[in-house]
XYZ file of C-alpha atoms in Angstrom:
565
model
C 113.462 176.759 198.514
C 113.014 173.062 197.659
C 109.349 173.640 196.886
C 110.201 176.456 194.483
C 112.751 174.255 192.679
C 110.266 171.371 192.397
C 107.682 173.723 190.905
C 110.203 174.909 188.293
C 111.019 171.330 187.314
C 107.290 170.423 186.949
C 106.666 173.563 184.908
C 109.571 172.763 182.614
C 108.402 169.134 182.120
C 104.829 170.201 181.471
C 105.973 172.724 178.846
C 108.006 169.995 177.167
C 104.968 167.643 177.089
C 102.767 170.384 175.678
C 105.343 171.100 172.980
C 105.553 167.410 172.014
C 101.722 167.339 171.692
C 101.791 170.324 169.281
C 99.937 172.609 171.688
C 102.759 174.945 172.559
C 101.274 178.143 171.257
C 97.758 177.803 172.610
C 95.703 178.207 175.678
C 94.011 175.403 177.669
C 90.245 175.187 177.405
C 90.223 175.925 173.661
C 88.512 172.922 171.798
C 90.230 173.641 168.479
C 93.553 172.733 169.967
C 92.559 169.125 170.591
C 90.215 168.393 167.650
C 92.897 167.575 165.177
C 94.742 165.095 167.451
C 91.382 163.508 168.333
C 90.481 163.086 164.679
C 93.879 161.580 163.989
C 93.498 159.200 166.893
C 90.087 158.148 165.679
C 91.414 157.555 162.197
C 94.130 155.322 163.590
C 91.520 153.509 165.727
C 89.225 152.899 162.735
C 92.149 151.565 160.792
C 93.003 149.070 163.484
C 89.324 148.218 164.013
C 88.993 146.723 160.528
C 92.550 145.699 159.872
C 93.096 142.432 158.055
C 96.028 140.121 158.639
C 98.607 139.729 155.899
C 97.044 137.940 152.915
C 99.953 135.482 152.824
C 99.370 134.476 156.440
C 95.597 134.041 156.022
C 96.134 132.065 152.833
C 98.669 129.777 154.554
C 96.218 129.183 157.391
C 93.405 128.295 154.942
C 95.713 125.974 153.046
C 96.703 124.190 156.250
C 93.039 123.907 157.208
C 92.144 122.255 153.851
C 95.086 119.893 154.231
C 93.555 118.643 157.492
C 96.246 120.101 159.711
C 95.371 121.136 163.254
C 95.351 124.969 163.644
C 96.763 126.705 166.650
C 94.925 129.641 168.236
C 96.666 132.211 166.049
C 95.986 130.318 162.802
C 92.357 129.919 163.788
C 92.071 133.699 163.951
C 93.942 134.120 160.675
C 91.837 131.672 158.675
C 88.664 133.693 159.318
C 89.686 136.186 156.650
C 90.326 133.482 154.022
C 87.533 130.915 154.361
C 86.004 132.084 151.066
C 89.327 132.250 149.170
C 90.007 129.536 146.587
C 93.246 127.686 147.436
C 95.303 126.805 144.353
C 97.092 123.904 145.994
C 93.728 122.330 146.852
C 92.261 122.572 143.349
C 90.688 125.991 144.084
C 88.565 124.582 146.894
C 87.619 126.846 149.782
C 87.445 126.324 153.495
C 83.716 126.992 153.166
C 83.351 123.687 151.306
C 85.421 121.656 153.773
C 83.828 118.990 155.973
C 85.748 120.604 158.864
C 84.055 124.012 158.420
C 81.195 123.089 160.795
C 83.748 122.330 163.550
C 85.517 125.633 162.918
C 82.290 127.595 163.177
C 81.453 125.695 166.347
C 84.668 126.839 167.957
C 83.962 130.431 166.938
C 80.454 130.099 168.308
C 81.693 128.907 171.700
C 84.156 131.764 171.956
C 81.514 134.315 170.982
C 79.130 133.015 173.681
C 81.906 133.254 176.295
C 82.761 136.759 175.132
C 86.259 135.599 174.072
C 85.938 135.864 170.286
C 88.308 138.534 169.057
C 86.407 141.308 167.364
C 88.843 141.326 164.425
C 88.305 137.593 163.959
C 84.539 138.156 163.673
C 85.243 141.026 161.248
C 87.418 138.646 159.212
C 84.452 136.303 158.880
C 82.295 139.243 157.826
C 84.923 140.108 155.208
C 84.841 136.471 153.970
C 81.064 136.574 153.823
C 81.119 139.427 151.346
C 84.247 138.163 149.603
C 82.525 134.978 148.454
C 82.406 134.887 144.639
C 79.862 132.415 143.299
C 81.633 132.239 139.908
C 85.095 131.502 141.310
C 84.219 129.403 144.377
C 81.551 127.209 142.832
C 80.061 123.957 143.942
C 77.221 123.073 146.268
C 79.541 122.401 149.244
C 80.985 125.918 149.129
C 77.477 127.412 148.712
C 76.250 125.417 151.684
C 79.253 126.569 153.715
C 78.545 130.169 152.805
C 74.930 129.793 153.978
C 76.205 128.417 157.269
C 78.593 131.396 157.575
C 75.689 133.790 156.978
C 73.616 132.088 159.662
C 76.547 132.219 162.071
C 77.096 135.950 161.523
C 73.399 136.669 161.956
C 73.291 134.576 165.105
C 76.426 136.006 166.747
C 76.080 139.637 165.693
C 73.984 140.548 168.841
C 76.792 139.076 170.978
C 79.489 141.112 169.229
C 77.285 144.217 169.332
C 76.916 143.958 173.123
C 80.635 143.253 173.521
C 81.561 146.413 171.617
C 79.374 148.598 173.817
C 78.306 152.196 173.406
C 81.641 154.006 173.408
C 83.916 154.665 170.464
C 83.069 151.898 167.943
C 84.365 150.923 164.474
C 82.559 152.269 161.406
C 81.501 148.768 160.356
C 79.737 148.295 163.675
C 77.788 151.559 163.121
C 76.782 150.264 159.656
C 75.638 146.872 160.896
C 73.605 148.469 163.661
C 71.611 150.212 160.951
C 71.850 147.631 158.159
C 71.687 144.306 159.969
C 69.436 142.907 157.245
C 72.532 142.254 155.080
C 73.129 139.225 157.333
C 69.569 137.892 156.946
C 68.133 135.360 154.516
C 66.980 138.293 152.371
C 70.080 140.494 152.393
C 69.292 142.627 149.320
C 65.543 143.187 149.478
C 65.918 146.603 151.085
C 68.037 147.878 148.214
C 66.495 146.128 145.171
C 63.801 148.711 144.467
C 66.208 151.648 144.531
C 68.697 149.711 142.404
C 65.970 149.048 139.878
C 65.257 152.796 139.724
C 68.921 153.424 138.990
C 69.418 154.882 142.463
C 72.509 153.100 143.711
C 73.775 155.711 146.209
C 72.705 153.768 149.312
C 74.162 150.513 147.976
C 77.414 152.143 146.944
C 77.795 153.643 150.412
C 77.063 150.303 152.028
C 79.710 148.638 149.770
C 82.279 151.230 150.764
C 81.533 150.994 154.510
C 81.596 147.211 154.603
C 84.288 146.650 151.954
C 82.066 144.692 149.499
C 84.256 143.896 146.456
C 82.907 144.065 142.836
C 83.107 140.283 142.510
C 80.966 139.642 145.594
C 77.826 137.505 145.491
C 76.049 140.579 146.889
C 75.905 142.334 143.527
C 74.518 139.325 141.695
C 71.921 138.766 144.419
C 70.974 142.440 144.153
C 70.235 142.040 140.445
C 68.162 138.909 141.103
C 66.287 140.790 143.854
C 65.575 143.603 141.413
C 64.281 141.085 138.874
C 61.962 139.506 141.415
C 60.600 142.955 142.363
C 60.007 143.833 138.715
C 58.179 140.576 138.007
C 55.783 141.381 140.880
C 54.721 144.599 139.158
C 51.850 145.105 136.735
C 52.161 143.858 133.148
C 52.814 147.346 131.764
C 55.389 148.284 134.403
C 57.178 144.946 134.087
C 57.432 145.233 130.298
C 58.744 148.794 130.690
C 61.486 147.536 133.000
C 62.641 144.643 130.785
C 65.418 146.639 129.002
C 66.777 147.760 132.354
C 66.673 144.244 133.756
C 68.635 142.947 130.811
C 71.251 145.634 131.326
C 71.536 144.736 134.995
C 71.986 141.066 134.126
C 74.721 141.932 131.647
C 76.686 143.878 134.281
C 76.209 141.266 137.056
C 75.652 137.830 135.412
C 76.127 135.647 138.474
C 72.426 134.674 138.665
C 71.773 135.198 134.961
C 69.918 131.969 134.296
C 67.680 132.223 137.330
C 66.937 135.861 136.533
C 66.048 135.010 132.911
C 63.796 132.246 134.123
C 61.812 134.730 136.234
C 61.645 137.245 133.347
C 60.539 134.756 130.675
C 57.863 133.111 132.831
C 56.503 136.530 133.845
C 56.513 137.782 130.217
C 54.571 134.701 129.143
C 51.973 135.541 131.788
C 51.446 139.075 130.387
C 48.148 139.535 128.580
C 48.551 140.071 124.827
C 52.229 140.975 125.201
C 53.915 141.727 121.903
C 57.188 140.105 120.938
C 60.093 141.713 122.826
C 62.983 141.800 120.366
C 65.550 142.914 122.948
C 64.663 140.074 125.270
C 64.578 137.603 122.364
C 68.008 138.614 121.033
C 69.604 138.554 124.487
C 68.309 135.176 125.667
C 68.900 133.527 122.256
C 72.517 134.743 121.996
C 75.077 131.910 121.582
C 76.770 132.865 124.870
C 73.459 132.889 126.836
C 70.702 130.272 126.259
C 71.277 129.819 122.506
C 68.657 129.364 119.835
C 65.537 127.616 121.270
C 65.422 125.437 118.155
C 68.521 123.661 119.502
C 66.726 122.403 122.604
C 65.427 119.273 120.878
C 68.939 118.437 119.716
C 70.290 118.706 123.250
C 72.527 121.705 122.480
C 70.552 124.365 124.389
C 69.621 122.665 127.618
C 69.049 125.974 129.486
C 65.588 126.047 127.846
C 64.661 123.132 130.116
C 64.581 125.693 132.979
C 61.247 127.105 131.769
C 57.877 125.407 131.103
C 57.137 124.196 127.597
C 54.715 127.063 126.737
C 57.380 129.642 127.693
C 59.964 127.926 125.465
C 57.411 127.842 122.616
C 56.674 131.543 123.051
C 60.312 132.391 122.367
C 60.530 129.743 119.665
C 57.587 131.508 118.034
C 59.478 134.788 118.189
C 62.464 133.163 116.530
C 60.322 131.518 113.856
C 58.679 134.857 113.064
C 62.072 136.567 112.795
C 63.338 133.752 110.560
C 60.403 134.140 108.212
C 60.883 137.892 107.929
C 64.649 137.631 107.610
C 64.406 135.052 104.851
C 62.175 137.150 102.635
C 63.430 140.594 103.692
C 67.132 139.795 103.406
C 67.686 136.670 101.325
C 64.783 136.478 98.855
C 64.693 140.264 98.433
C 68.323 140.202 97.321
C 67.159 138.250 94.228
C 63.970 140.315 93.761
C 62.072 137.082 94.460
C 59.829 137.994 97.377
C 56.737 138.557 95.123
C 54.526 139.011 98.190
C 55.627 135.755 99.826
C 56.318 137.386 103.209
C 52.857 138.846 103.331
C 51.369 135.516 102.235
C 53.091 133.304 104.781
C 52.588 135.861 107.534
C 48.875 134.923 107.373
C 49.896 131.546 108.826
C 52.468 132.836 111.312
C 50.805 131.679 114.483
C 50.627 128.112 113.154
C 54.364 127.822 112.363
C 55.891 125.555 115.017
C 59.414 125.061 113.608
C 61.681 126.776 111.103
C 65.133 126.273 109.669
C 67.309 128.388 107.393
C 69.545 126.785 104.733
C 72.269 129.042 103.358
C 73.911 128.781 99.947
C 77.573 129.465 99.331
C 76.945 133.002 98.016
C 75.166 134.013 101.242
C 77.942 132.475 103.362
C 80.498 134.492 101.414
C 78.361 137.639 101.592
C 78.629 137.744 105.399
C 82.165 139.150 105.073
C 80.845 142.420 103.673
C 77.226 142.522 104.783
C 76.622 143.114 108.530
C 72.940 142.257 107.984
C 73.769 138.807 106.622
C 76.581 138.291 109.127
C 74.204 138.979 112.029
C 71.586 136.622 110.559
C 74.059 133.728 110.242
C 75.469 134.373 113.733
C 71.966 134.291 115.263
C 71.317 130.900 113.624
C 74.681 129.385 114.687
C 74.197 125.714 115.397
C 70.705 125.651 113.839
C 71.238 126.413 110.131
C 72.267 124.078 107.306
C 74.299 124.529 104.110
C 72.943 124.276 100.558
C 75.762 122.841 98.467
C 74.118 122.141 95.110
C 72.999 125.696 94.316
C 75.443 128.335 95.470
C 73.216 131.264 94.635
C 70.060 129.877 96.325
C 68.937 129.766 100.005
C 66.059 127.730 101.405
C 63.582 128.120 104.265
C 61.816 125.249 105.986
C 58.709 125.762 108.135
C 56.363 123.292 109.766
C 52.641 124.079 109.794
C 50.517 121.378 111.343
C 51.695 118.015 110.055
C 53.362 119.442 106.927
C 56.890 120.668 106.276
C 57.008 123.435 103.696
C 60.191 124.386 101.791
C 60.543 127.757 100.101
C 63.547 128.880 97.999
C 64.994 132.378 97.679
C 65.242 132.483 93.908
C 63.092 131.606 90.906
C 62.396 129.336 89.136
C 62.379 127.136 92.242
C 58.914 126.186 93.330
C 57.708 125.734 96.934
C 57.013 122.224 98.171
C 54.942 120.805 101.006
C 55.680 117.362 102.422
C 54.085 115.226 105.154
C 56.359 115.394 108.182
C 56.199 111.606 108.670
C 57.028 110.872 105.012
C 59.950 113.275 104.381
C 62.366 112.373 101.600
C 65.203 114.016 103.548
C 66.458 114.389 107.079
C 65.184 117.720 108.516
C 68.240 118.085 110.819
C 70.910 117.364 108.215
C 73.843 119.775 108.053
C 74.096 119.811 104.266
C 71.590 119.586 101.373
C 71.991 119.485 97.622
C 68.798 121.533 97.157
C 67.746 119.613 94.087
C 65.422 116.679 93.405
C 67.443 114.396 95.656
C 66.234 116.182 98.765
C 64.573 119.625 99.236
C 63.116 119.779 95.691
C 62.222 116.080 95.634
C 58.615 117.073 94.976
C 59.470 118.218 91.445
C 59.435 114.583 90.338
C 58.564 112.574 93.427
C 55.667 112.422 95.851
C 54.658 115.644 97.625
C 51.628 117.024 99.403
C 51.608 120.237 97.369
C 53.681 122.198 94.829
C 53.388 125.991 94.602
C 54.724 127.776 91.511
C 55.234 131.553 91.899
C 53.659 132.711 88.633
C 51.035 135.510 88.502
C 48.028 134.698 90.673
C 50.006 132.182 92.744
C 48.653 133.472 96.099
C 45.063 132.331 95.382
C 46.208 128.955 94.069
C 48.555 128.469 97.058
C 45.787 129.340 99.527
C 43.536 126.771 97.898
C 46.314 124.102 98.003
C 46.818 124.750 101.702
C 43.083 124.580 102.428
C 43.102 121.169 100.769
C 45.705 120.162 103.345
C 43.583 121.549 106.168
C 45.725 124.675 106.596
C 43.847 127.979 106.782
C 45.012 131.513 107.612
C 45.254 132.487 111.258
C 42.071 133.777 112.869
C 42.410 137.382 114.078
C 42.131 136.200 117.707
C 44.283 133.081 117.241
C 46.953 132.312 119.767
C 50.256 130.841 118.737
C 50.207 127.053 118.262
C 51.407 125.310 121.425
C 52.065 121.826 120.006
C 54.600 120.793 117.394
C 58.219 121.370 118.257
C 60.285 120.279 115.246
C 59.738 118.307 112.116
C 60.234 114.555 112.032
C 61.528 112.870 108.942
C 62.054 109.450 107.483
C 65.518 109.358 108.931
C 64.231 110.461 112.343
C 62.911 107.852 114.741
C 59.294 108.132 115.713
C 58.161 109.224 112.263
C 55.476 106.534 111.759
C 52.058 107.909 111.051
C 49.446 107.208 113.778
C 46.130 105.719 112.784
C 44.224 107.575 115.403
C 45.055 109.612 118.517
C 44.433 108.108 121.947
C 42.990 110.170 124.763
C 46.497 110.291 126.205
C 47.986 109.757 129.671
C 47.250 111.586 132.864
C 49.008 114.877 131.973
C 49.050 116.349 135.534
C 50.696 113.132 136.725
C 53.158 113.240 133.822
C 54.087 116.888 134.503
C 54.574 116.139 138.186
C 56.848 113.260 137.167
C 58.930 115.614 134.986
C 59.458 117.972 137.899
C 60.988 115.105 139.869
C 63.401 114.096 137.128
C 65.210 117.299 136.134
C 66.437 117.315 132.550
C 63.673 115.044 131.190
C 61.347 116.805 128.756
C 57.933 116.342 127.183
C 57.668 116.615 123.382
C 53.993 116.685 122.538
C 53.500 116.392 118.762
C 49.860 115.363 118.812
C 47.572 117.350 116.547
C 44.767 117.151 114.020
C 47.108 115.590 111.503
C 48.478 112.993 113.893
C 51.668 112.877 115.948
C 52.783 111.318 119.194
C 53.466 112.341 122.766
C 57.129 111.775 123.574
C 59.238 111.939 126.742
C 63.007 112.306 126.352
C 65.486 111.635 129.141
C 69.168 112.161 128.215
C 70.203 110.250 131.394
C 67.864 107.313 130.636
C 67.086 106.798 134.317
C 65.682 103.399 135.256
C 63.284 104.833 137.880
C 61.790 107.305 135.419
C 61.377 104.460 132.864
C 59.489 102.342 135.366
C 57.078 105.179 136.223
C 56.524 105.999 132.543
C 55.696 102.378 131.865
C 53.117 102.577 134.648
C 51.554 105.563 132.849
C 51.333 103.520 129.628
C 54.432 104.723 127.800
C 56.586 102.483 125.539
C 60.261 102.707 124.585
C 61.318 103.602 121.003
C 64.823 102.288 120.487
C 65.613 104.197 117.243
C 64.848 107.572 118.850
C 66.019 106.512 122.355
C 62.898 108.060 123.893
C 59.507 107.099 125.416
C 56.240 107.477 123.511
C 52.547 107.135 124.357
C 51.022 104.546 121.979
C 47.968 105.422 119.954
C 44.774 103.475 120.589
């Protein structure tokens, strides 16, 4: 009797349990009855497996850490998720950049080796690793701390992997078991080629699985990795990829300057590569590296990242565009081209410096002419104003040791002056445009005067030949010397009697690599010119080594020059 009653009670309790589990209408042994609860349980497990502490708590722990406060065990777990987060109260510094960060990692390391490091704490560090934003958490200390964090994760991942085991594991563990390279020194190499092809499916999935935010360093590194892969391709394939590389840089500009350095150096190495207008316009934009003509004036220092021949390649592109723009847009507006573009194009590869000078009419025209507006915008910081003749524009170009000035409207003649005997300052912001400066040669001394009357091309060619200037040879390469014009108001304009053999150039170039920011300005040529070294920081050590190479100091120009023999 008692046994029967006990059986009834057990049956009733079992039925109640089955009802609470949502299995009341089914039969045991049917898999479908348990699949849904299992999936729900797994979902809950995955949620807990990558849960992050409250942002306010992690932030407070990171703030306390940066203030030098001692963290308790709970705070030490909390701060893991915020070591890459800028802390407002600490001037936007991060725990990554703290001198105490090494000690914190050491404590985590010891716990991991003992098997005591909480899995969610390690996941918090993984979260911080991908959360690091190079544009928001700048500085070498933070970057160094981030590198140490990467090395820590790579070093301790095998310990965490063994600790997790082979049972039910979090999604992020599954991902890292397949994609452990994201913790290596080359975290993006595996994905760069596909990203370059426009195939981002694998990367997008990785970002979703590991919670990589759009601001993460990962995306910028991926672009730089794609650029490096493209520069390793053949000339033809690399040139084909340039538009895509530029688009990638625009979307992820974190390593923009380094990426452009790779692209420009590689483009310069291409055999007989034509001018790339898209690359030119992007790198010369005011918000990127600016006009290469501004390098000498110290306003476009990004050009110091590339070797001199690479800078001069792009400068040549800009000079060519300036020549065409002046005659196609400005002179053509006054029906004054008269074949001048075709004529000067014969000397294009010898033009080492150009400058546009805009009159008041052209400056006003930019309000209604997109063509003129774009031209002026491209020359921002490099152009000058012509105040004396509102309807006239001027164009300066240096060929060899002569500065040539053309005007956009008749009856103005074209004048050639020796660059070391200029009657005006070539970098002035304003000119009158008359005989006091640009047209000084009408009454004063000049090397040549070209009047655009019928048959002027033959007379002009003869005048230039007299100055030692002849049309480009068909196989001529762009002139590598030059830079910018020097005038009477510019230091270093004295005319050399004869050129010396020069210093040890390999030694000089090696010296420049040691003193970043110092530049070589080689103006030597058939018509004279000097070899200059400019150092904006005027470092004493560099000065001592330049003296040892035979250089002397020019106080007016505040630069070093190699004296002529």
